[in-house]
mmCIF file of C-alpha atoms in Angstrom:
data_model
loop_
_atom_site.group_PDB
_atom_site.id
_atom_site.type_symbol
_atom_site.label_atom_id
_atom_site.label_comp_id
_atom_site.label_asym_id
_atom_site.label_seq_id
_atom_site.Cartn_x
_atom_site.Cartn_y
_atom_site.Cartn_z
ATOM 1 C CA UNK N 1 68.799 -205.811 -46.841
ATOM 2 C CA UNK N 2 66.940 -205.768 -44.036
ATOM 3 C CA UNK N 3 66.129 -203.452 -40.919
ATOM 4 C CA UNK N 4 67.881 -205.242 -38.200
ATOM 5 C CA UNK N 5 66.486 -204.161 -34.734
ATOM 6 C CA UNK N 6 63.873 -201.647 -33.157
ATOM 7 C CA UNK N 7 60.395 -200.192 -34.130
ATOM 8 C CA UNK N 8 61.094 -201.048 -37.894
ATOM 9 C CA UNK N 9 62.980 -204.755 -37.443
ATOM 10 C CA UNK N 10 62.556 -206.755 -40.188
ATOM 11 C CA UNK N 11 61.224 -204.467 -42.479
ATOM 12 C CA UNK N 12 63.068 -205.014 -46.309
ATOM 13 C CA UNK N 13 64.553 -201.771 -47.679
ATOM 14 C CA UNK N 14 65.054 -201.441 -51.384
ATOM 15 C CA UNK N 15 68.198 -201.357 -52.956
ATOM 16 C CA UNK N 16 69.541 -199.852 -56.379
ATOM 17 C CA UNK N 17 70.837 -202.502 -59.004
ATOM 18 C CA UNK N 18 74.204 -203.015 -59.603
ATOM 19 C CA UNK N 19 77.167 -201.420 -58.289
ATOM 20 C CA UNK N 20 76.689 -197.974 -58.150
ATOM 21 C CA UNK N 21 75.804 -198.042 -54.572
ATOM 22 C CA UNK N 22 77.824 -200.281 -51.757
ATOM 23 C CA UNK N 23 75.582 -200.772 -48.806
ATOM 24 C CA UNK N 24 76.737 -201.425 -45.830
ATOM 25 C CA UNK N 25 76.223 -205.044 -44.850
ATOM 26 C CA UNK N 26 73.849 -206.331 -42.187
ATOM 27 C CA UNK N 27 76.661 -207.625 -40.196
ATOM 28 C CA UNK N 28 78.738 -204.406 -40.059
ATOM 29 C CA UNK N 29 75.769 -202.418 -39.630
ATOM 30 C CA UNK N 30 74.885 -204.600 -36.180
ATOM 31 C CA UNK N 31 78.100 -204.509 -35.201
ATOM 32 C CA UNK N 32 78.182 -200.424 -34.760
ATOM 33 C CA UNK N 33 75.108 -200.310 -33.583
ATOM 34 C CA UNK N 34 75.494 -202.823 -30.592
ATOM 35 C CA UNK N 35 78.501 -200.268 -29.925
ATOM 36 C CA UNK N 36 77.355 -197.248 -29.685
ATOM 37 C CA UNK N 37 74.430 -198.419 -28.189
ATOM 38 C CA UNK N 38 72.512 -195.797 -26.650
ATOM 39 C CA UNK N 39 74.119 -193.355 -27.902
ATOM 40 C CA UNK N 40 71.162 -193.897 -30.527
ATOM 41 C CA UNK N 41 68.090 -193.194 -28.011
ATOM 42 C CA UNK N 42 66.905 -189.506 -28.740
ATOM 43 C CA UNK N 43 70.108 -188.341 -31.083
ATOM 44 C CA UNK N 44 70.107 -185.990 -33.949
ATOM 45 C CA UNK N 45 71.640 -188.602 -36.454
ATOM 46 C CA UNK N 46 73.281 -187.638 -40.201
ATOM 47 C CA UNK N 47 73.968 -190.228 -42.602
ATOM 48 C CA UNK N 48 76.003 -188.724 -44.863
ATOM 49 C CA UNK N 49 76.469 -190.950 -48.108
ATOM 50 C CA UNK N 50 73.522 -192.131 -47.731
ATOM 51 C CA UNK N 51 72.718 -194.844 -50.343
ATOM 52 C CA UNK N 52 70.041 -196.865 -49.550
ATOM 53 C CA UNK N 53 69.355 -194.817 -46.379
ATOM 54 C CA UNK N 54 69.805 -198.378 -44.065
ATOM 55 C CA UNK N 55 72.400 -196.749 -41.968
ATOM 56 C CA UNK N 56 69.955 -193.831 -40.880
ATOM 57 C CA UNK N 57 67.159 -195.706 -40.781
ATOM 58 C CA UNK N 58 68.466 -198.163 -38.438
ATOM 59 C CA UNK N 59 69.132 -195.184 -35.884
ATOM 60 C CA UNK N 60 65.490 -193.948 -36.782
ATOM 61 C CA UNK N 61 64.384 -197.769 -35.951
ATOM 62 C CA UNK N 62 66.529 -197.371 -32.593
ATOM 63 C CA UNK N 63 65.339 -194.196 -31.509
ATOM 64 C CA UNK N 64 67.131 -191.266 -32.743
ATOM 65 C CA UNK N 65 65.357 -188.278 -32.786
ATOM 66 C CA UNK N 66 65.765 -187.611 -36.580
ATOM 67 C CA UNK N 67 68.264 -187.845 -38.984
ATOM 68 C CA UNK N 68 69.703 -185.874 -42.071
ATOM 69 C CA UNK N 69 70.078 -187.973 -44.704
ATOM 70 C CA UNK N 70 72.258 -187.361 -47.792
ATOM 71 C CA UNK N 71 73.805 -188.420 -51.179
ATOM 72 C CA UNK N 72 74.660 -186.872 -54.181
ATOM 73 C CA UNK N 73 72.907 -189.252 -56.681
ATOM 74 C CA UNK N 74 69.501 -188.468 -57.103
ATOM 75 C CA UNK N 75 68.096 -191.994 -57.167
ATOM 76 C CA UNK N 76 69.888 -192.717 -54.114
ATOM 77 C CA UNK N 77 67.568 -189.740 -52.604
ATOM 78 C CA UNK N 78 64.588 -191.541 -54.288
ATOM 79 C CA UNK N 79 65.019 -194.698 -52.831
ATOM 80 C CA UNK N 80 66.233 -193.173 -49.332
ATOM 81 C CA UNK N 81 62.421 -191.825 -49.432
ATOM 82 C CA UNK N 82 60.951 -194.744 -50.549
ATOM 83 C CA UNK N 83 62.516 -196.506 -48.028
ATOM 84 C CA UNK N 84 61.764 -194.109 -45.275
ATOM 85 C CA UNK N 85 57.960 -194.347 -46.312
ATOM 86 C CA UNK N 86 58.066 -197.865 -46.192
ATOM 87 C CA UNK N 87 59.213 -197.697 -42.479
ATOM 88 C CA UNK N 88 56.903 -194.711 -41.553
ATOM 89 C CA UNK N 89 60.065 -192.664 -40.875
ATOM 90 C CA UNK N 90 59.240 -189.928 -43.213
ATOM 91 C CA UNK N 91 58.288 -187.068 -40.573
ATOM 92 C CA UNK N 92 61.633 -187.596 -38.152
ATOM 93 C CA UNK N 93 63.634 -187.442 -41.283
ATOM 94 C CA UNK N 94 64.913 -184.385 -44.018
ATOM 95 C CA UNK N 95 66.682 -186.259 -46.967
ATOM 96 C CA UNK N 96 69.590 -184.015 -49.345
ATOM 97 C CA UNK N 97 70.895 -183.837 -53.016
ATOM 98 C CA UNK N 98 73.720 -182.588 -52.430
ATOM 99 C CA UNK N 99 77.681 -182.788 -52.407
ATOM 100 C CA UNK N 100 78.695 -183.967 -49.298
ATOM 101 C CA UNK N 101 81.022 -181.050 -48.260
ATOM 102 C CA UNK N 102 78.472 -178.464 -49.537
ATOM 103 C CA UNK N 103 76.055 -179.892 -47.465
ATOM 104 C CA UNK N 104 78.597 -179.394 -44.297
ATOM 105 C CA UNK N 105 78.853 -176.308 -45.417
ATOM 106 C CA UNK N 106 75.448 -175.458 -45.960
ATOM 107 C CA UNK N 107 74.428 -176.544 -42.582
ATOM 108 C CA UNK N 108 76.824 -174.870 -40.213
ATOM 109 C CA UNK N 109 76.110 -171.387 -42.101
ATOM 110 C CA UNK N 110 72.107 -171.984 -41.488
ATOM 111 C CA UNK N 111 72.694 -172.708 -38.107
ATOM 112 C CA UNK N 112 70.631 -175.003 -35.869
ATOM 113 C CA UNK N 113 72.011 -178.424 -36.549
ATOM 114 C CA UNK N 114 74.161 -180.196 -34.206
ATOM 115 C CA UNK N 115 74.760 -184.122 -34.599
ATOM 116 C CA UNK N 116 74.993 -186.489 -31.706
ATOM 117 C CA UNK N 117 76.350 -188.973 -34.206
ATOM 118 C CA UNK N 118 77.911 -188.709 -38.151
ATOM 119 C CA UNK N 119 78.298 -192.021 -40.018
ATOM 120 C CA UNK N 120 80.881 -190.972 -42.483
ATOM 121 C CA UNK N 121 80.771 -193.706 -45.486
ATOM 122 C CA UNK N 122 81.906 -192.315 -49.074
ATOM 123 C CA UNK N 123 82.667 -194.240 -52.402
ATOM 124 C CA UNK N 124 85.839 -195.750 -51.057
ATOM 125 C CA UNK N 125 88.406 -194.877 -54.069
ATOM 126 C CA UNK N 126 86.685 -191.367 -54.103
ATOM 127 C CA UNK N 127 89.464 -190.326 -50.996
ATOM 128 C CA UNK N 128 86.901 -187.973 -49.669
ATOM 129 C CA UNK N 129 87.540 -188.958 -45.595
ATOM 130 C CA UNK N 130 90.114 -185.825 -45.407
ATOM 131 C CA UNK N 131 88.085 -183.511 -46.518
ATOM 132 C CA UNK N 132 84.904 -184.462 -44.861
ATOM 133 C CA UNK N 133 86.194 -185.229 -41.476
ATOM 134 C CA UNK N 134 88.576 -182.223 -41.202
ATOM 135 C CA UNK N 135 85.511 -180.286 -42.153
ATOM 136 C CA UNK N 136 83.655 -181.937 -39.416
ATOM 137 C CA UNK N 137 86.535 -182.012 -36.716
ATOM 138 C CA UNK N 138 86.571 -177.871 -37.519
ATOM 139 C CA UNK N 139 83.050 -177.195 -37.581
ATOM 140 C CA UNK N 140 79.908 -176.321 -35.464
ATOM 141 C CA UNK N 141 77.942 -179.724 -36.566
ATOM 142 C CA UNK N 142 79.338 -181.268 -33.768
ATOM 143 C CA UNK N 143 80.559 -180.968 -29.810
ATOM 144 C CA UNK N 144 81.554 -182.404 -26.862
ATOM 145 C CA UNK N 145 78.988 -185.269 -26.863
ATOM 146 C CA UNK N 146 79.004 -186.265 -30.469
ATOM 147 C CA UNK N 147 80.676 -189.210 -32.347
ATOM 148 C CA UNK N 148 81.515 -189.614 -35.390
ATOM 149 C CA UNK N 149 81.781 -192.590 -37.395
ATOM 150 C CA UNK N 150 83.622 -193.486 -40.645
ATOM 151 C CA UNK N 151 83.577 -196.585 -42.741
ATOM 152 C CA UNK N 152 86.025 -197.497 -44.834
ATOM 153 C CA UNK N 153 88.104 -200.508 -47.171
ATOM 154 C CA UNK N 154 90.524 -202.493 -45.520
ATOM 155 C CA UNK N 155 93.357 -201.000 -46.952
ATOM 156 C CA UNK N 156 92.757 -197.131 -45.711
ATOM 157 C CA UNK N 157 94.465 -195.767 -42.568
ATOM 158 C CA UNK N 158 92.984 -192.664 -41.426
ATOM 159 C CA UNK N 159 94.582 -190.313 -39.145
ATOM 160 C CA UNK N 160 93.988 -190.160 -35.002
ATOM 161 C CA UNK N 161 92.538 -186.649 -35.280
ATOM 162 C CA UNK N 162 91.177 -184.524 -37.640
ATOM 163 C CA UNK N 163 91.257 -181.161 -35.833
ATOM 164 C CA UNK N 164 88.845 -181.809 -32.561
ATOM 165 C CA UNK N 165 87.724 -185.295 -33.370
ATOM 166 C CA UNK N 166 89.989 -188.194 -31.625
ATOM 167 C CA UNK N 167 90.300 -191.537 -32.687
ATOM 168 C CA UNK N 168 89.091 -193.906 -29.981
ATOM 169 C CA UNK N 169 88.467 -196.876 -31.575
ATOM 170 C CA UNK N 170 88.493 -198.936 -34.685
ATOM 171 C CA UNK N 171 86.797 -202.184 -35.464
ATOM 172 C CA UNK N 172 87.276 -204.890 -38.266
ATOM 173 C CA UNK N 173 84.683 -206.746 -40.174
ATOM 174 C CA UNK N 174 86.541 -208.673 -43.324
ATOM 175 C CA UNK N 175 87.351 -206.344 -46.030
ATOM 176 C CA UNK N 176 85.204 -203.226 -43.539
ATOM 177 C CA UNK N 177 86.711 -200.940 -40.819
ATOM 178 C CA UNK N 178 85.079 -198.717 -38.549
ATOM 179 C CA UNK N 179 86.612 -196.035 -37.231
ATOM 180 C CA UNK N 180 84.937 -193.840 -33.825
ATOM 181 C CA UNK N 181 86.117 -190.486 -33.693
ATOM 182 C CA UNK N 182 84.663 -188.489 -30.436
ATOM 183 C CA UNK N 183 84.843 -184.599 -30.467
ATOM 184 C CA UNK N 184 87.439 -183.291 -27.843
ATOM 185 C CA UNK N 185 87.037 -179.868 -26.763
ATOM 186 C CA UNK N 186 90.987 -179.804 -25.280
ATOM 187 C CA UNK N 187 92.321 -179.901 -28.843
#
């Protein structure tokens, strides 16, 4: 796994062996990039699940601002830092060991933090999308500019809106889809 464009390209991130982590592939991880394009340049970025950290660190690489990383599994926060060290990324970035929703929580009561984008990519069979996006689609975290991004199996349909976040589009990569919510203030 590599980092695939920007100030960091081609630098290898670590991974964690065997399957308790599912990174998301080079390919895929291109793929939303080249869409949302510049959306990237200057943003306030939170990876939620974060894993290996690849999907926040390729914003970092592309010019976000900073980005929130988090994930529940401790080792996954190890290697996220490792990984941002590696890449010199440590200053633009605050990394979390916590429950996804708790941290949602956490952040809109401190105030402060409001993502231009939210890549949204939980342990597929865990069914957390619901409760995670209806969270976000309720919640101060995000407005009128931001996007919000969720990855999921093949076989999940997720709804158009989850209360101010509208579906726009949805991509397909194999077994991978992508699905762009915007915020929309009418709603």
């Amino acid at each position: 796994m590599r980092v695939i464009a920007g100030t960091a390209r081609g630098h290898n991130l670590k991974s964690l062996k065997g399957l308790k982590t599912r990174p998301t592939l080079d390919r895929v991880r291109e793929a939303v990039f080249n869409v949302i394009g510049s959306k990237v340049q200057s943003a306030v970025f939170l990876d939620l699940f974060a894993g290996t950290g690849a999907v926040g660190i390729e914003s970092l690489s592309r010019g976000a601002r900073c980005c929130y990383f988090n994930d529940i599994d401790k080792n996954s926060c190890r290697l996220v830092r490792e990984n941002l060290l590696r890449c010199r990324f440590q200053e633009n970035s605050r990394v979390f060991n916590m429950d996804a929703v708790d941290l949602l929580r956490f952040l809109e009561k401190e105030g402060g933090a409001c993502f231009d984008v939210v890549y949204v990519d939980p342990p597929y069979e865990r069914g957390l999308y619901d409760l995670v996006l209806g969270l976000l689609g309720k919640s101060n975290l995000v407005n009128d500019q931001s996007l919000v991004i969720a990855e999921t199996g093949g076989k999940t349909i997720l709804p158009e809106r989850f209360g101010q976040l509208a579906l726009t589009r949805t991509s397909r990569y194999g077994d991978t889809v992508i699905w762009y919510y915007q915020y929309d203030a009418n709603r």
